[in-house]
Amino acid sequence: MDKVDLNNFVYGAVMMASVIAGLFFLKFWRKTRDRFFAIFAAAFFLLAIERWFFLFIQIQNEVHTYIFVIRLFAFLLILGAVVDKNRA
């Protein structure tokens, strides 16, 4: 297994973990209808999409800024959810 294959494996594992975390928060949102969980689910799905891009565009160094914009937006969603939850 070379370095590219190992990177793709790790990207896939992180993507799968992000999807599972998103589904986990989506399950809690369906039970409680609390938007905190919905926002967290959206953030983790965005992180999964970001990792999906890494799998198919074959970029091994993270030089493309649009990928970081997706990650930034996901983290801003998480930050916004925490702030929103503590204000309510």
PDB file of C-alpha atoms in Angstrom:
ATOM      1  CA  MET A   1       0.000   0.000   0.000  1.00  0.00           C
ATOM      2  CA  ASP A   2       1.570   3.253  -1.090  1.00  0.00           C
ATOM      3  CA  LYS A   3       1.074   6.709   0.382  1.00  0.00           C
ATOM      4  CA  VAL A   4      -1.778   7.667  -1.981  1.00  0.00           C
ATOM      5  CA  ASP A   5      -3.738   4.537  -1.134  1.00  0.00           C
ATOM      6  CA  LEU A   6      -3.181   5.091   2.572  1.00  0.00           C
ATOM      7  CA  ASN A   7      -4.351   8.718   2.285  1.00  0.00           C
ATOM      8  CA  ASN A   8      -7.463   7.641   0.384  1.00  0.00           C
ATOM      9  CA  PHE A   9      -8.174   5.012   3.022  1.00  0.00           C
ATOM     10  CA  VAL A  10      -7.892   7.596   5.814  1.00  0.00           C
ATOM     11  CA  TYR A  11     -10.053  10.089   3.888  1.00  0.00           C
ATOM     12  CA  GLY A  12     -12.676   7.389   3.420  1.00  0.00           C
ATOM     13  CA  ALA A  13     -12.573   6.447   7.099  1.00  0.00           C
ATOM     14  CA  VAL A  14     -12.958  10.082   8.167  1.00  0.00           C
ATOM     15  CA  MET A  15     -15.799  10.544   5.674  1.00  0.00           C
ATOM     16  CA  MET A  16     -17.573   7.471   7.021  1.00  0.00           C
ATOM     17  CA  ALA A  17     -17.123   8.669  10.608  1.00  0.00           C
ATOM     18  CA  SER A  18     -18.527  12.083   9.666  1.00  0.00           C
ATOM     19  CA  VAL A  19     -21.574  10.515   8.013  1.00  0.00           C
ATOM     20  CA  ILE A  20     -22.186   8.340  11.064  1.00  0.00           C
ATOM     21  CA  ALA A  21     -21.881  11.354  13.373  1.00  0.00           C
ATOM     22  CA  GLY A  22     -24.281  13.264  11.121  1.00  0.00           C
ATOM     23  CA  LEU A  23     -26.788  10.423  11.229  1.00  0.00           C
ATOM     24  CA  PHE A  24     -26.395  10.229  14.994  1.00  0.00           C
ATOM     25  CA  PHE A  25     -27.285  13.906  15.404  1.00  0.00           C
ATOM     26  CA  LEU A  26     -30.079  13.594  12.849  1.00  0.00           C
ATOM     27  CA  LYS A  27     -31.604  10.813  14.939  1.00  0.00           C
ATOM     28  CA  PHE A  28     -31.632  13.064  18.008  1.00  0.00           C
ATOM     29  CA  TRP A  29     -33.081  15.908  15.964  1.00  0.00           C
ATOM     30  CA  ARG A  30     -35.954  13.675  14.849  1.00  0.00           C
ATOM     31  CA  LYS A  31     -36.700  12.791  18.474  1.00  0.00           C
ATOM     32  CA  THR A  32     -36.403  16.264  20.009  1.00  0.00           C
ATOM     33  CA  ARG A  33     -36.839  18.674  17.049  1.00  0.00           C
ATOM     34  CA  ASP A  34     -34.064  20.752  18.645  1.00  0.00           C
ATOM     35  CA  ARG A  35     -32.277  22.735  15.939  1.00  0.00           C
ATOM     36  CA  PHE A  36     -28.962  22.275  17.764  1.00  0.00           C
ATOM     37  CA  PHE A  37     -28.915  18.660  16.611  1.00  0.00           C
ATOM     38  CA  ALA A  38     -30.023  19.569  13.087  1.00  0.00           C
ATOM     39  CA  ILE A  39     -27.217  22.094  12.728  1.00  0.00           C
ATOM     40  CA  PHE A  40     -24.675  19.607  14.063  1.00  0.00           C
ATOM     41  CA  ALA A  41     -25.945  16.996  11.592  1.00  0.00           C
ATOM     42  CA  ALA A  42     -25.579  19.472   8.725  1.00  0.00           C
ATOM     43  CA  ALA A  43     -22.060  20.345   9.854  1.00  0.00           C
ATOM     44  CA  PHE A  44     -20.958  16.718   9.934  1.00  0.00           C
ATOM     45  CA  PHE A  45     -22.510  16.050   6.540  1.00  0.00           C
ATOM     46  CA  LEU A  46     -20.531  19.015   5.199  1.00  0.00           C
ATOM     47  CA  LEU A  47     -17.357  17.549   6.669  1.00  0.00           C
ATOM     48  CA  ALA A  48     -18.173  14.249   4.938  1.00  0.00           C
ATOM     49  CA  ILE A  49     -18.659  16.059   1.635  1.00  0.00           C
ATOM     50  CA  GLU A  50     -15.326  17.778   2.108  1.00  0.00           C
ATOM     51  CA  ARG A  51     -13.606  14.415   2.573  1.00  0.00           C
ATOM     52  CA  TRP A  52     -15.478  13.046  -0.449  1.00  0.00           C
ATOM     53  CA  PHE A  53     -13.837  15.753  -2.556  1.00  0.00           C
ATOM     54  CA  PHE A  54     -10.423  14.585  -1.380  1.00  0.00           C
ATOM     55  CA  LEU A  55     -11.199  11.039  -2.499  1.00  0.00           C
ATOM     56  CA  PHE A  56     -12.126  11.902  -6.054  1.00  0.00           C
ATOM     57  CA  ILE A  57     -10.008  14.877  -7.010  1.00  0.00           C
ATOM     58  CA  GLN A  58      -6.758  13.130  -6.062  1.00  0.00           C
ATOM     59  CA  ILE A  59      -5.207  16.044  -4.260  1.00  0.00           C
ATOM     60  CA  GLN A  60      -2.754  14.922  -1.657  1.00  0.00           C
ATOM     61  CA  ASN A  61      -1.789  18.340  -0.381  1.00  0.00           C
ATOM     62  CA  GLU A  62      -4.659  20.518   0.698  1.00  0.00           C
ATOM     63  CA  VAL A  63      -3.897  23.515  -1.516  1.00  0.00           C
ATOM     64  CA  HIS A  64      -7.342  24.184  -2.970  1.00  0.00           C
ATOM     65  CA  THR A  65      -9.077  26.841  -0.939  1.00  0.00           C
ATOM     66  CA  TYR A  66     -12.629  25.834  -1.816  1.00  0.00           C
ATOM     67  CA  ILE A  67     -12.161  22.688   0.249  1.00  0.00           C
ATOM     68  CA  PHE A  68     -11.165  24.792   3.213  1.00  0.00           C
ATOM     69  CA  VAL A  69     -14.247  26.957   2.691  1.00  0.00           C
ATOM     70  CA  ILE A  70     -16.425  23.873   3.112  1.00  0.00           C
ATOM     71  CA  ARG A  71     -14.571  22.955   6.291  1.00  0.00           C
ATOM     72  CA  LEU A  72     -14.738  26.535   7.558  1.00  0.00           C
ATOM     73  CA  PHE A  73     -18.479  26.668   6.945  1.00  0.00           C
ATOM     74  CA  ALA A  74     -18.953  23.370   8.828  1.00  0.00           C
ATOM     75  CA  PHE A  75     -17.012  24.639  11.832  1.00  0.00           C
ATOM     76  CA  LEU A  76     -18.894  27.933  11.749  1.00  0.00           C
ATOM     77  CA  LEU A  77     -22.136  25.959  11.818  1.00  0.00           C
ATOM     78  CA  ILE A  78     -20.947  24.085  14.914  1.00  0.00           C
ATOM     79  CA  LEU A  79     -19.883  27.325  16.570  1.00  0.00           C
ATOM     80  CA  GLY A  80     -23.186  28.961  15.683  1.00  0.00           C
ATOM     81  CA  ALA A  81     -25.148  26.012  17.071  1.00  0.00           C
ATOM     82  CA  VAL A  82     -23.303  26.177  20.389  1.00  0.00           C
ATOM     83  CA  VAL A  83     -23.811  29.931  20.680  1.00  0.00           C
ATOM     84  CA  ASP A  84     -27.474  29.594  19.718  1.00  0.00           C
ATOM     85  CA  LYS A  85     -28.036  26.826  22.257  1.00  0.00           C
ATOM     86  CA  ASN A  86     -26.458  28.837  25.066  1.00  0.00           C
ATOM     87  CA  ARG A  87     -28.497  31.943  24.256  1.00  0.00           C
ATOM     88  CA  ALA A  88     -31.822  30.116  24.432  1.00  0.00           C
TER      89      ALA A  88
END
